[in-house]
PDB file of C-alpha atoms and ligand atoms in Angstrom:
ATOM      1  CA  MET A   1      -3.717  -5.690   7.571  1.00 93.00           C
ATOM      2  CA  VAL A   2      -2.494  -2.383   8.928  1.00 97.00           C
ATOM      3  CA  PRO A   3      -0.696  -2.702  12.321  1.00 98.00           C
ATOM      4  CA  LYS A   4      -2.810  -1.334  15.195  1.00 98.00           C
ATOM      5  CA  LYS A   5      -0.190   1.219  16.273  1.00 98.00           C
ATOM      6  CA  ILE A   6       0.062   2.523  12.714  1.00 98.00           C
ATOM      7  CA  GLU A   7      -3.723   2.694  12.382  1.00 98.00           C
ATOM      8  CA  GLU A   8      -3.889   4.815  15.540  1.00 98.00           C
ATOM      9  CA  ALA A   9      -0.944   7.039  14.620  1.00 98.00           C
ATOM     10  CA  PHE A  10      -2.250   7.606  11.077  1.00 98.00           C
ATOM     11  CA  SER A  11      -5.698   8.474  12.458  1.00 98.00           C
ATOM     12  CA  GLU A  12      -3.959  11.015  14.686  1.00 98.00           C
ATOM     13  CA  GLN A  13      -2.112  12.365  11.648  1.00 98.00           C
ATOM     14  CA  ILE A  14      -5.455  12.799   9.809  1.00 98.00           C
ATOM     15  CA  LYS A  15      -6.349  15.170  12.641  1.00 98.00           C
ATOM     16  CA  HIS A  16      -3.064  17.093  12.200  1.00 98.00           C
ATOM     17  CA  GLU A  17      -3.600  17.408   8.457  1.00 98.00           C
ATOM     18  CA  LEU A  18      -7.210  18.569   8.905  1.00 98.00           C
ATOM     19  CA  GLU A  19      -6.060  21.001  11.589  1.00 98.00           C
ATOM     20  CA  SER A  20      -3.577  22.312   9.026  1.00 98.00           C
ATOM     21  CA  ALA A  21      -6.499  22.835   6.632  1.00 98.00           C
ATOM     22  CA  TYR A  22      -8.431  24.574   9.405  1.00 98.00           C
ATOM     23  CA  ILE A  23      -5.511  26.888  10.256  1.00 98.00           C
ATOM     24  CA  TYR A  24      -5.013  27.797   6.590  1.00 98.00           C
ATOM     25  CA  LEU A  25      -8.745  28.383   6.132  1.00 98.00           C
ATOM     26  CA  SER A  26      -8.565  30.789   9.057  1.00 98.00           C
ATOM     27  CA  MET A  27      -5.605  32.528   7.388  1.00 98.00           C
ATOM     28  CA  ALA A  28      -7.546  32.636   4.082  1.00 98.00           C
ATOM     29  CA  ALA A  29     -10.449  34.302   5.894  1.00 98.00           C
ATOM     30  CA  TYR A  30      -8.030  36.848   7.392  1.00 98.00           C
ATOM     31  CA  PHE A  31      -6.435  37.635   4.021  1.00 98.00           C
ATOM     32  CA  ASP A  32      -9.785  37.806   2.205  1.00 98.00           C
ATOM     33  CA  ALA A  33     -11.195  40.155   4.862  1.00 98.00           C
ATOM     34  CA  GLU A  34      -8.101  42.373   4.656  1.00 97.00           C
ATOM     35  CA  GLY A  35      -8.255  42.604   0.846  1.00 97.00           C
ATOM     36  CA  PHE A  36      -5.214  40.425   0.096  1.00 98.00           C
ATOM     37  CA  GLU A  37      -6.981  38.422  -2.595  1.00 98.00           C
ATOM     38  CA  GLY A  38      -3.915  36.608  -3.862  1.00 98.00           C
ATOM     39  CA  MET A  39      -2.837  35.433  -0.420  1.00 98.00           C
ATOM     40  CA  GLY A  40      -6.424  34.389   0.319  1.00 98.00           C
ATOM     41  CA  ARG A  41      -6.473  32.352  -2.882  1.00 98.00           C
ATOM     42  CA  TRP A  42      -3.077  30.796  -2.064  1.00 98.00           C
ATOM     43  CA  MET A  43      -4.327  29.753   1.365  1.00 98.00           C
ATOM     44  CA  ARG A  44      -7.593  28.364  -0.040  1.00 98.00           C
ATOM     45  CA  ALA A  45      -5.564  26.183  -2.423  1.00 98.00           C
ATOM     46  CA  GLN A  46      -3.453  25.113   0.560  1.00 98.00           C
ATOM     47  CA  VAL A  47      -6.626  24.108   2.428  1.00 98.00           C
ATOM     48  CA  GLN A  48      -7.553  21.770  -0.448  1.00 97.00           C
ATOM     49  CA  GLU A  49      -4.063  20.324  -0.464  1.00 98.00           C
ATOM     50  CA  GLU A  50      -4.133  19.622   3.279  1.00 98.00           C
ATOM     51  CA  VAL A  51      -7.445  17.785   2.945  1.00 98.00           C
ATOM     52  CA  THR A  52      -5.851  15.530   0.320  1.00 98.00           C
ATOM     53  CA  HIS A  53      -2.968  14.890   2.739  1.00 98.00           C
ATOM     54  CA  ALA A  54      -5.498  13.683   5.306  1.00 98.00           C
ATOM     55  CA  MET A  55      -7.152  11.573   2.605  1.00 97.00           C
ATOM     56  CA  ARG A  56      -3.856   9.836   1.758  1.00 98.00           C
ATOM     57  CA  PHE A  57      -3.719   8.500   5.325  1.00 98.00           C
ATOM     58  CA  TYR A  58      -7.455   7.715   5.239  1.00 98.00           C
ATOM     59  CA  LYS A  59      -7.089   5.750   1.977  1.00 97.00           C
ATOM     60  CA  HIS A  60      -4.081   3.847   3.328  1.00 98.00           C
ATOM     61  CA  ILE A  61      -5.890   2.753   6.512  1.00 98.00           C
ATOM     62  CA  ILE A  62      -9.047   1.700   4.646  1.00 97.00           C
ATOM     63  CA  GLU A  63      -7.212  -0.159   1.863  1.00 97.00           C
ATOM     64  CA  ARG A  64      -5.365  -2.216   4.483  1.00 98.00           C
ATOM     65  CA  GLY A  65      -8.532  -3.224   6.304  1.00 98.00           C
ATOM     66  CA  GLY A  66      -8.222  -0.785   9.191  1.00 98.00           C
ATOM     67  CA  HIS A  67     -10.605   1.674  10.823  1.00 98.00           C
ATOM     68  CA  VAL A  68     -10.246   5.440  10.720  1.00 98.00           C
ATOM     69  CA  LYS A  69     -10.841   7.091  14.087  1.00 98.00           C
ATOM     70  CA  LEU A  70     -11.470  10.817  13.874  1.00 98.00           C
ATOM     71  CA  HIS A  71     -10.441  13.228  16.619  1.00 98.00           C
ATOM     72  CA  PRO A  72     -11.736  16.706  17.528  1.00 98.00           C
ATOM     73  CA  LEU A  73      -9.960  19.616  15.876  1.00 98.00           C
ATOM     74  CA  ALA A  74      -8.426  22.497  17.811  1.00 98.00           C
ATOM     75  CA  MET A  75      -9.764  26.004  17.246  1.00 97.00           C
ATOM     76  CA  PRO A  76      -7.355  27.914  15.008  1.00 98.00           C
ATOM     77  CA  GLN A  77      -6.007  31.414  15.606  1.00 98.00           C
ATOM     78  CA  GLN A  78      -8.395  33.946  14.022  1.00 96.00           C
ATOM     79  CA  ASP A  79      -6.282  37.016  13.405  1.00 96.00           C
ATOM     80  CA  TRP A  80      -2.760  38.133  12.604  1.00 98.00           C
ATOM     81  CA  GLN A  81      -1.084  41.534  12.797  1.00 95.00           C
ATOM     82  CA  LEU A  82       0.367  41.410   9.292  1.00 95.00           C
ATOM     83  CA  PRO A  83       0.643  39.011   6.324  1.00 97.00           C
ATOM     84  CA  LEU A  84       4.218  38.318   7.460  1.00 97.00           C
ATOM     85  CA  ALA A  85       3.000  37.095  10.858  1.00 98.00           C
ATOM     86  CA  ALA A  86       0.523  34.712   9.204  1.00 98.00           C
ATOM     87  CA  PHE A  87       3.129  33.242   6.845  1.00 98.00           C
ATOM     88  CA  GLU A  88       5.645  32.933   9.690  1.00 98.00           C
ATOM     89  CA  ALA A  89       3.015  30.967  11.607  1.00 98.00           C
ATOM     90  CA  ALA A  90       2.388  28.813   8.504  1.00 98.00           C
ATOM     91  CA  TYR A  91       6.117  28.058   8.195  1.00 98.00           C
ATOM     92  CA  LYS A  92       6.338  27.184  11.881  1.00 98.00           C
ATOM     93  CA  HIS A  93       3.294  24.934  11.542  1.00 98.00           C
ATOM     94  CA  GLU A  94       4.871  23.098   8.604  1.00 98.00           C
ATOM     95  CA  GLN A  95       7.962  22.457  10.732  1.00 98.00           C
ATOM     96  CA  PHE A  96       5.646  20.950  13.359  1.00 98.00           C
ATOM     97  CA  ILE A  97       4.067  18.705  10.711  1.00 98.00           C
ATOM     98  CA  THR A  98       7.517  17.629   9.481  1.00 98.00           C
ATOM     99  CA  ALA A  99       8.367  16.536  13.034  1.00 98.00           C
ATOM    100  CA  LYS A 100       5.129  14.518  13.134  1.00 98.00           C
ATOM    101  CA  ILE A 101       5.975  12.816   9.833  1.00 98.00           C
ATOM    102  CA  ASP A 102       9.472  12.012  11.130  1.00 98.00           C
ATOM    103  CA  ASP A 103       7.895  10.374  14.204  1.00 98.00           C
ATOM    104  CA  LEU A 104       5.660   8.295  11.926  1.00 98.00           C
ATOM    105  CA  VAL A 105       8.686   7.172   9.889  1.00 98.00           C
ATOM    106  CA  LYS A 106      10.355   5.980  13.107  1.00 98.00           C
ATOM    107  CA  LEU A 107       7.191   4.134  14.129  1.00 98.00           C
ATOM    108  CA  ALA A 108       6.834   2.446  10.708  1.00 98.00           C
ATOM    109  CA  GLN A 109      10.481   1.360  10.935  1.00 98.00           C
ATOM    110  CA  ALA A 110       9.985  -0.020  14.448  1.00 98.00           C
ATOM    111  CA  GLU A 111       6.897  -1.921  13.279  1.00 98.00           C
ATOM    112  CA  GLY A 112       8.666  -3.217  10.159  1.00 97.00           C
ATOM    113  CA  ASP A 113       5.743  -1.841   8.138  1.00 98.00           C
ATOM    114  CA  HIS A 114       7.144  -1.391   4.631  1.00 97.00           C
ATOM    115  CA  ALA A 115       3.825  -0.332   3.071  1.00 97.00           C
ATOM    116  CA  SER A 116       3.580   2.587   5.496  1.00 98.00           C
ATOM    117  CA  ARG A 117       7.199   3.526   4.922  1.00 97.00           C
ATOM    118  CA  THR A 118       6.470   3.848   1.201  1.00 97.00           C
ATOM    119  CA  LEU A 119       3.501   6.133   1.897  1.00 98.00           C
ATOM    120  CA  LEU A 120       5.535   8.145   4.383  1.00 98.00           C
ATOM    121  CA  GLN A 121       8.366   8.702   1.915  1.00 98.00           C
ATOM    122  CA  TRP A 122       5.853  10.683  -0.166  1.00 98.00           C
ATOM    123  CA  PHE A 123       5.185  12.846   2.908  1.00 98.00           C
ATOM    124  CA  VAL A 124       8.883  13.271   3.688  1.00 98.00           C
ATOM    125  CA  ASP A 125       9.371  14.722   0.188  1.00 98.00           C
ATOM    126  CA  GLU A 126       6.173  16.774   0.418  1.00 98.00           C
ATOM    127  CA  GLN A 127       7.273  18.369   3.704  1.00 98.00           C
ATOM    128  CA  VAL A 128      10.476  19.606   2.070  1.00 98.00           C
ATOM    129  CA  GLU A 129       8.236  21.440  -0.424  1.00 98.00           C
ATOM    130  CA  GLU A 130       5.776  22.623   2.230  1.00 98.00           C
ATOM    131  CA  GLU A 131       8.537  24.186   4.331  1.00 98.00           C
ATOM    132  CA  ALA A 132      10.231  25.669   1.268  1.00 98.00           C
ATOM    133  CA  SER A 133       7.056  27.259  -0.125  1.00 98.00           C
ATOM    134  CA  THR A 134       6.034  28.924   3.167  1.00 98.00           C
ATOM    135  CA  SER A 135       9.609  29.951   3.988  1.00 98.00           C
ATOM    136  CA  LYS A 136       9.965  31.549   0.532  1.00 98.00           C
ATOM    137  CA  VAL A 137       6.938  33.789   1.153  1.00 98.00           C
ATOM    138  CA  VAL A 138       8.309  34.730   4.602  1.00 98.00           C
ATOM    139  CA  GLN A 139      11.626  35.755   3.019  1.00 98.00           C
ATOM    140  CA  GLU A 140       9.885  37.784   0.298  1.00 98.00           C
ATOM    141  CA  LEU A 141       7.647  39.584   2.797  1.00 98.00           C
ATOM    142  CA  LYS A 142      10.646  40.361   5.010  1.00 98.00           C
ATOM    143  CA  LEU A 143      12.471  41.753   1.998  1.00 98.00           C
ATOM    144  CA  VAL A 144       9.721  44.242   1.096  1.00 97.00           C
ATOM    145  CA  GLY A 145       8.968  45.178   4.723  1.00 95.00           C
ATOM    146  CA  ASN A 146       6.185  47.754   4.951  1.00 89.00           C
ATOM    147  CA  GLU A 147       6.489  48.818   1.324  1.00 94.00           C
ATOM    148  CA  GLY A 148       2.914  48.621  -0.026  1.00 93.00           C
ATOM    149  CA  ARG A 149       3.805  48.108  -3.692  1.00 96.00           C
ATOM    150  CA  GLY A 150       6.058  45.190  -2.817  1.00 97.00           C
ATOM    151  CA  ILE A 151       3.360  43.534  -0.702  1.00 97.00           C
ATOM    152  CA  LEU A 152       0.833  43.955  -3.529  1.00 97.00           C
ATOM    153  CA  MET A 153       3.257  42.381  -6.009  1.00 98.00           C
ATOM    154  CA  ILE A 154       3.697  39.370  -3.720  1.00 98.00           C
ATOM    155  CA  ASP A 155      -0.089  39.201  -3.315  1.00 98.00           C
ATOM    156  CA  ARG A 156      -0.521  39.115  -7.109  1.00 98.00           C
ATOM    157  CA  GLU A 157       2.185  36.470  -7.503  1.00 98.00           C
ATOM    158  CA  LEU A 158       0.610  34.213  -4.846  1.00 98.00           C
ATOM    159  CA  GLY A 159      -2.816  34.610  -6.464  1.00 98.00           C
ATOM    160  CA  ALA A 160      -1.631  32.606  -9.474  1.00 97.00           C
ATOM    161  CA  ARG A 161      -1.736  29.405  -7.429  1.00 96.00           C
ATOM    162  CA  THR A 162      -4.399  26.828  -8.281  1.00 95.00           C
ATOM    163  CA  PHE A 163      -5.235  23.535  -6.650  1.00 96.00           C
ATOM    164  CA  VAL A 164      -4.800  20.440  -8.801  1.00 94.00           C
ATOM    165  CA  LEU A 165      -6.000  17.078  -7.516  1.00 94.00           C
ATOM    166  CA  ALA A 166      -3.185  14.517  -7.702  1.00 93.00           C
ATOM    167  CA  PRO A 167      -4.052  11.806 -10.270  1.00 93.00           C
ATOM    168  CA  ASP A 168      -3.460   8.988  -7.755  1.00 91.00           C
ATOM    169  CA  LEU A 169      -6.252  10.402  -5.549  1.00 92.00           C
ATOM    170  CA  ALA A 170      -8.742  10.981  -8.379  1.00 90.00           C
ATOM    171  CA  ALA A 171     -10.450   7.625  -7.798  1.00 88.00           C
ATOM    172  CA  LEU A 172     -11.494   8.765  -4.303  1.00 88.00           C
ATOM    173  CA  TYR A 173     -13.606  11.531  -5.808  1.00 87.00           C
ATOM    174  CA  ALA A 174     -14.631  10.128  -9.203  1.00 86.00           C
ATOM    175  CA  GLN A 175     -18.284   9.436 -10.005  1.00 82.00           C
ATOM    176  CA  PRO A 176     -19.007   5.723 -10.299  1.00 80.00           C
ATOM    177  CA  ALA A 177     -19.608   4.722 -13.923  1.00 76.00           C
ATOM    178  CA  ALA A 178     -23.318   4.715 -14.818  1.00 74.00           C
ATOM    179  CA  ALA A 179     -24.834   1.244 -15.179  1.00 68.00           C
ATOM    180  CA  GLY A 180     -24.670   0.100 -18.791  1.00 62.00           C
ATOM    181  CA  ALA A 181     -22.268   2.895 -19.739  1.00 56.00           C
TER     182      ALA A 181
HETATM  183 FE1  FEO B   1       0.079  18.455   5.132  1.00 81.07          FE
HETATM  184 FE2  FEO B   1       1.209  21.253   4.933  1.00 81.07          FE
HETATM  185  O1  FEO B   1       1.438  19.526   5.503  1.00 81.07           O
END
């Protein structure tokens, strides 16, 4: 059975992860409207990834006999001055999420909930990557400044990103086997 405090905190984290998806979808819409196809594609892949983050918490609560309680999502920012401003906001948001994960680690420790600590270790490692990937784009965009060719090269590079569903989550989305198959 999942401890009540963990159930509530993980439900709250589902909201943060879905808000992340919502923020990145808003950034994708900004990039797509501005003609930065690669950055739009990168953000759309990020949206998918954030939804799977929410689903990791969802799966954990359900598998341990708990109840998921969904919360309303905040309205995301709709516009940014430049690609750099959007990626700076993404990096800042990832730092916010890291702080939330750190709080959850402390809670799981206080509750003596080893199963949650194992799940959260995955998120601790993931946040290192999330901060690194957004920070890298910020550094690259700062380096090229207003130079159009440089921005287009970064756009092309980011457009190579694809979303791949992690194998351990595949069962959440798989079709049930047909009867008699
Ligand atoms: Fe789910 Fe980007 O942290």
